[in-house]
CSV table of N, CA and C in Angstrom, one decimal:
chain,number,residue,atom,x,y,z
A,10,MET,N,91.8,90.8,-1.5
A,10,MET,CA,90.4,90.5,-1.9
A,10,MET,C,90.5,89.8,-3.3
A,11,GLY,N,91.5,90.0,-4.1
A,11,GLY,CA,91.6,89.4,-5.4
A,11,GLY,C,91.8,87.9,-5.3
A,12,LEU,N,92.5,87.4,-4.3
A,12,LEU,CA,92.7,86.0,-4.1
A,12,LEU,C,91.4,85.3,-3.8
A,13,PHE,N,90.6,85.9,-3.0
A,13,PHE,CA,89.3,85.3,-2.6
A,13,PHE,C,88.4,85.2,-3.8
A,14,ARG,N,88.4,86.3,-4.6
A,14,ARG,CA,87.5,86.4,-5.8
A,14,ARG,C,88.0,85.3,-6.8
A,15,THR,N,89.3,85.1,-7.0
A,15,THR,CA,89.8,84.1,-7.9
A,15,THR,C,89.4,82.7,-7.4
A,16,ALA,N,89.6,82.5,-6.1
A,16,ALA,CA,89.2,81.1,-5.6
A,16,ALA,C,87.7,80.9,-5.8
A,17,GLY,N,86.9,81.9,-5.5
A,17,GLY,CA,85.5,81.7,-5.7
A,17,GLY,C,85.1,81.4,-7.1
A,18,ARG,N,85.7,82.2,-8.0
A,18,ARG,CA,85.4,81.9,-9.4
A,18,ARG,C,85.8,80.5,-9.8
A,19,ALA,N,87.0,80.1,-9.4
A,19,ALA,CA,87.4,78.7,-9.7
A,19,ALA,C,86.5,77.7,-9.2
A,20,ALA,N,86.0,77.9,-8.0
A,20,ALA,CA,85.0,76.9,-7.4
A,20,ALA,C,83.7,76.9,-8.2
A,21,VAL,N,83.2,78.0,-8.6
A,21,VAL,CA,82.0,78.1,-9.4
A,21,VAL,C,82.2,77.4,-10.8
A,22,VAL,N,83.3,77.8,-11.4
A,22,VAL,CA,83.6,77.2,-12.7
A,22,VAL,C,83.7,75.7,-12.7
A,23,GLY,N,84.4,75.2,-11.6
A,23,GLY,CA,84.5,73.7,-11.5
A,23,GLY,C,83.2,73.1,-11.2
A,24,SER,N,82.3,73.7,-10.4
A,24,SER,CA,81.0,73.2,-10.2
A,24,SER,C,80.1,73.1,-11.4
A,25,VAL,N,80.2,74.2,-12.2
A,25,VAL,CA,79.4,74.3,-13.4
A,25,VAL,C,79.9,73.3,-14.4
A,26,PHE,N,81.2,73.2,-14.5
A,26,PHE,CA,81.7,72.2,-15.5
A,26,PHE,C,81.3,70.8,-15.2
A,27,GLY,N,81.3,70.4,-13.9
A,27,GLY,CA,80.9,69.1,-13.5
A,27,GLY,C,79.5,68.8,-13.8
A,28,ARG,N,78.6,69.8,-13.6
A,28,ARG,CA,77.2,69.6,-13.9
A,28,ARG,C,76.9,69.5,-15.4
A,29,VAL,N,77.6,70.3,-16.2
A,29,VAL,CA,77.5,70.2,-17.6
A,29,VAL,C,78.0,68.9,-18.1
A,30,GLN,N,79.1,68.4,-17.6
A,30,GLN,CA,79.6,67.1,-18.0
A,30,GLN,C,78.6,66.0,-17.7
A,31,ARG,N,78.1,66.0,-16.5
A,31,ARG,CA,77.1,65.0,-16.1
A,31,ARG,C,75.9,65.0,-17.0
A,32,ARG,N,75.4,66.2,-17.3
A,32,ARG,CA,74.2,66.4,-18.1
A,32,ARG,C,74.5,65.9,-19.5
A,33,GLN,N,75.6,66.2,-20.1
A,33,GLN,CA,76.0,65.7,-21.4
A,33,GLN,C,76.1,64.2,-21.4
A,34,GLN,N,76.7,63.6,-20.4
A,34,GLN,CA,76.8,62.1,-20.4
A,34,GLN,C,75.4,61.5,-20.3
A,35,GLN,N,74.5,62.0,-19.6
A,35,GLN,CA,73.2,61.5,-19.5
A,35,GLN,C,72.5,61.6,-20.9
A,36,ARG,N,72.6,62.8,-21.5
A,36,ARG,CA,72.0,63.0,-22.8
A,36,ARG,C,72.6,62.0,-23.8
A,37,PHE,N,73.9,61.9,-23.9
A,37,PHE,CA,74.5,61.0,-24.9
A,37,PHE,C,74.1,59.5,-24.6
A,38,ALA,N,74.0,59.1,-23.3
A,38,ALA,CA,73.5,57.8,-23.0
A,38,ALA,C,72.1,57.6,-23.5
A,39,ALA,N,71.2,58.6,-23.3
A,39,ALA,CA,69.8,58.5,-23.7
A,39,ALA,C,69.8,58.4,-25.2
A,40,GLU,N,70.6,59.2,-25.9
A,40,GLU,CA,70.6,59.1,-27.4
A,40,GLU,C,71.1,57.7,-27.9
A,41,ASP,N,72.1,57.2,-27.2
A,41,ASP,CA,72.6,55.9,-27.6
A,41,ASP,C,71.6,54.8,-27.4
A,42,ALA,N,70.9,54.9,-26.3
A,42,ALA,CA,69.8,53.9,-26.0
A,42,ALA,C,68.7,54.0,-27.0
A,43,ALA,N,68.3,55.3,-27.4
A,43,ALA,CA,67.3,55.5,-28.4
A,43,ALA,C,67.7,54.9,-29.7
A,44,ALA,N,68.9,55.2,-30.1
A,44,ALA,CA,69.4,54.7,-31.4
A,44,ALA,C,69.5,53.1,-31.4
A,45,ALA,N,69.9,52.6,-30.3
A,45,ALA,CA,69.9,51.1,-30.2
A,45,ALA,C,68.5,50.5,-30.3
A,46,ALA,N,67.6,51.2,-29.6
A,46,ALA,CA,66.2,50.7,-29.6
A,46,ALA,C,65.6,50.8,-31.0
A,47,ALA,N,66.0,51.8,-31.8
A,47,ALA,CA,65.5,52.0,-33.1
A,47,ALA,C,66.1,51.0,-34.1
A,48,ALA,N,67.3,50.5,-33.8
A,48,ALA,CA,68.0,49.5,-34.6
A,48,ALA,C,67.6,48.1,-34.2
A,49,GLY,N,66.8,48.0,-33.1
A,49,GLY,CA,66.3,46.7,-32.6
A,49,GLY,C,67.3,45.9,-31.8
A,50,ARG,N,68.3,46.5,-31.3
A,50,ARG,CA,69.3,45.8,-30.4
A,50,ARG,C,69.4,46.5,-29.1
A,51,GLN,N,69.9,45.7,-28.1
A,51,GLN,CA,70.0,46.3,-26.8
A,51,GLN,C,71.5,46.6,-26.5
A,52,LEU,N,71.7,47.6,-25.8
A,52,LEU,CA,73.0,48.0,-25.3
A,52,LEU,C,73.4,47.1,-24.2
A,53,PRO,N,74.7,46.8,-24.1
A,53,PRO,CA,75.1,46.0,-22.9
A,53,PRO,C,74.9,46.8,-21.6
A,54,PRO,N,74.6,46.1,-20.5
A,54,PRO,CA,74.4,46.9,-19.3
A,54,PRO,C,75.7,47.5,-18.8
A,55,GLU,N,75.5,48.7,-18.2
A,55,GLU,CA,76.7,49.4,-17.6
A,55,GLU,C,77.3,48.5,-16.5
A,56,PRO,N,78.6,48.4,-16.5
A,56,PRO,CA,79.2,47.7,-15.4
A,56,PRO,C,79.0,48.4,-14.1
A,57,PRO,N,78.8,47.7,-13.0
A,57,PRO,CA,78.5,48.4,-11.7
A,57,PRO,C,79.8,49.0,-11.3
A,58,THR,N,79.7,50.1,-10.7
A,58,THR,CA,80.9,50.8,-10.2
A,58,THR,C,81.1,50.4,-8.7
A,59,THR,N,82.3,50.0,-8.5
A,59,THR,CA,82.7,49.6,-7.1
A,59,THR,C,83.6,50.6,-6.6
A,60,PRO,N,83.5,50.9,-5.3
A,60,PRO,CA,84.4,51.9,-4.7
A,60,PRO,C,85.8,51.3,-4.6
A,61,MET,N,86.7,52.2,-4.7
A,61,MET,CA,88.1,51.8,-4.5
A,61,MET,C,88.4,51.4,-3.1
A,62,PRO,N,89.2,50.3,-2.9
A,62,PRO,CA,89.5,49.9,-1.5
A,62,PRO,C,90.4,50.9,-0.9
A,63,PRO,N,90.3,51.1,0.4
A,63,PRO,CA,91.2,52.1,1.0
A,63,PRO,C,92.6,51.7,0.9
A,64,PRO,N,93.5,52.6,0.9
A,64,PRO,CA,95.0,52.3,0.8
A,64,PRO,C,95.4,51.5,2.0
A,65,PRO,N,96.4,50.7,1.8
A,65,PRO,CA,96.9,49.9,3.0
A,65,PRO,C,97.5,50.9,4.0
A,66,VAL,N,97.3,50.5,5.3
A,66,VAL,CA,97.9,51.3,6.3
A,66,VAL,C,99.3,50.9,6.5
A,67,PRO,N,100.3,51.8,6.5
A,67,PRO,CA,101.7,51.4,6.6
A,67,PRO,C,101.9,50.9,8.0
A,68,ALA,N,102.8,49.9,8.1
A,68,ALA,CA,103.1,49.4,9.5
A,68,ALA,C,104.0,50.4,10.2
A,69,ALA,N,103.8,50.4,11.5
A,69,ALA,CA,104.5,51.3,12.3
A,69,ALA,C,106.0,51.0,12.3
A,70,VAL,N,106.8,52.0,12.1
A,70,VAL,CA,108.3,51.8,12.0
A,70,VAL,C,108.8,52.0,13.4
A,71,VAL,N,109.5,51.0,13.9
A,71,VAL,CA,110.1,51.0,15.2
A,71,VAL,C,111.6,51.4,15.1
A,72,ASP,N,111.9,52.5,15.7
A,72,ASP,CA,113.3,52.9,15.6
A,72,ASP,C,114.1,52.2,16.8
A,73,PRO,N,115.1,51.4,16.4
A,73,PRO,CA,115.8,50.7,17.5
A,73,PRO,C,116.5,51.6,18.5
A,74,THR,N,116.9,52.8,18.1
A,74,THR,CA,117.5,53.7,19.1
A,74,THR,C,116.5,54.2,20.1
A,75,ASP,N,115.2,54.3,19.7
A,75,ASP,CA,114.2,54.7,20.7
A,75,ASP,C,114.1,53.6,21.8
A,76,HIS,N,114.1,52.4,21.4
A,76,HIS,CA,114.0,51.3,22.3
A,76,HIS,C,115.2,51.2,23.2
A,77,MET,N,116.4,51.5,22.6
A,77,MET,CA,117.6,51.5,23.4
A,77,MET,C,117.6,52.6,24.4
A,78,LEU,N,117.2,53.8,24.0
A,78,LEU,CA,117.1,54.9,24.9
A,78,LEU,C,116.1,54.7,26.0
A,79,ALA,N,115.0,54.1,25.7
A,79,ALA,CA,114.0,53.8,26.8
A,79,ALA,C,114.6,52.8,27.8
A,80,GLN,N,115.4,51.8,27.3
A,80,GLN,CA,116.0,50.9,28.3
A,80,GLN,C,117.0,51.5,29.1
A,81,LEU,N,117.8,52.4,28.5
A,81,LEU,CA,118.9,53.1,29.3
A,81,LEU,C,118.2,54.1,30.3
A,82,LYS,N,117.1,54.7,30.0
A,82,LYS,CA,116.4,55.6,30.9
A,82,LYS,C,115.9,54.8,32.1
A,83,GLN,N,115.3,53.6,31.8
A,83,GLN,CA,114.8,52.8,32.9
A,83,GLN,C,115.9,52.3,33.7
A,84,LEU,N,117.1,51.9,33.1
A,84,LEU,CA,118.3,51.5,33.9
A,84,LEU,C,118.8,52.6,34.8
A,85,GLY,N,118.8,53.8,34.3
A,85,GLY,CA,119.2,55.0,35.1
A,85,GLY,C,118.3,55.2,36.3
A,86,GLU,N,117.0,55.0,36.1
A,86,GLU,CA,116.0,55.2,37.1
A,86,GLU,C,116.2,54.1,38.2
A,87,LEU,N,116.5,52.9,37.8
A,87,LEU,CA,116.7,51.8,38.8
A,87,LEU,C,118.0,52.1,39.6
A,88,LYS,N,119.0,52.6,38.9
A,88,LYS,CA,120.2,52.9,39.6
A,88,LYS,C,120.0,54.1,40.6
A,89,GLY,N,119.2,55.1,40.2
A,89,GLY,CA,118.9,56.2,41.0
A,89,GLY,C,118.1,55.8,42.2
A,90,ALA,N,117.2,54.8,42.1
A,90,ALA,CA,116.4,54.3,43.2
A,90,ALA,C,117.2,53.4,44.1
A,91,GLY,N,118.4,53.1,43.7
A,91,GLY,CA,119.2,52.2,44.6
A,91,GLY,C,119.0,50.7,44.4
A,92,VAL,N,118.3,50.4,43.3
A,92,VAL,CA,118.0,48.9,43.1
A,92,VAL,C,119.2,48.3,42.5
A,93,LEU,N,120.0,49.0,41.7
A,93,LEU,CA,121.2,48.5,41.0
A,93,LEU,C,122.5,49.1,41.6
A,94,THR,N,123.5,48.3,41.7
A,94,THR,CA,124.8,48.8,42.1
A,94,THR,C,125.5,49.4,40.9
A,95,ASP,N,126.6,50.1,41.1
A,95,ASP,CA,127.4,50.6,40.0
A,95,ASP,C,127.9,49.5,39.1
A,96,LYS,N,128.3,48.4,39.6
A,96,LYS,CA,128.8,47.3,38.8
A,96,LYS,C,127.7,46.7,37.9
A,97,GLU,N,126.5,46.5,38.5
A,97,GLU,CA,125.4,46.0,37.8
A,97,GLU,C,124.9,47.0,36.7
A,98,PHE,N,124.9,48.2,37.1
A,98,PHE,CA,124.5,49.3,36.1
A,98,PHE,C,125.5,49.3,34.9
A,99,GLN,N,126.8,49.2,35.1
A,99,GLN,CA,127.7,49.2,34.0
A,99,GLN,C,127.6,48.0,33.2
A,100,ALA,N,127.3,46.8,33.8
A,100,ALA,CA,127.2,45.6,33.0
A,100,ALA,C,125.9,45.6,32.1
A,101,GLN,N,124.8,46.1,32.7
A,101,GLN,CA,123.6,46.2,31.9
A,101,GLN,C,123.7,47.2,30.8
A,102,LYS,N,124.4,48.3,31.1
A,102,LYS,CA,124.5,49.4,30.1
A,102,LYS,C,125.4,48.9,28.9
A,103,ALA,N,126.4,48.1,29.2
A,103,ALA,CA,127.3,47.5,28.2
A,103,ALA,C,126.5,46.5,27.4
A,104,ARG,N,125.6,45.8,28.0
A,104,ARG,CA,124.7,44.8,27.3
A,104,ARG,C,123.8,45.5,26.3
A,105,ILE,N,123.2,46.6,26.8
A,105,ILE,CA,122.2,47.3,26.0
A,105,ILE,C,122.9,48.0,24.8
A,106,LEU,N,124.1,48.6,25.0
A,106,LEU,CA,124.8,49.2,24.0
A,106,LEU,C,125.6,48.3,23.1
A,107,GLY,N,125.6,47.0,23.5
A,107,GLY,CA,126.3,46.0,22.6
A,107,GLY,C,127.8,46.0,22.7
A,108,ARG,N,128.3,46.4,23.8
A,108,ARG,CA,129.8,46.4,23.9
A,108,ARG,C,130.3,45.3,24.6
């Protein structure tokens, strides 16, 4: 139960801190605007906030051994189905394995 209580307190403290910080920023901005107006000058406008672009999606990494294994599996299925002879099977297997 202690862990849940600690997590709950941390959440409340973080929430309260965020609200206090926002309220202080608003109050300080209002005070700055009032001081600038009293001095007869205008504050520069706040720069618009733009959202951060999403991170780039990494390109899919293709493992050459996966491709080779898929080819060997397909070759075995063709031999098992009787499409390839033993000699053709051995030649294609050597080509795939680079021998």
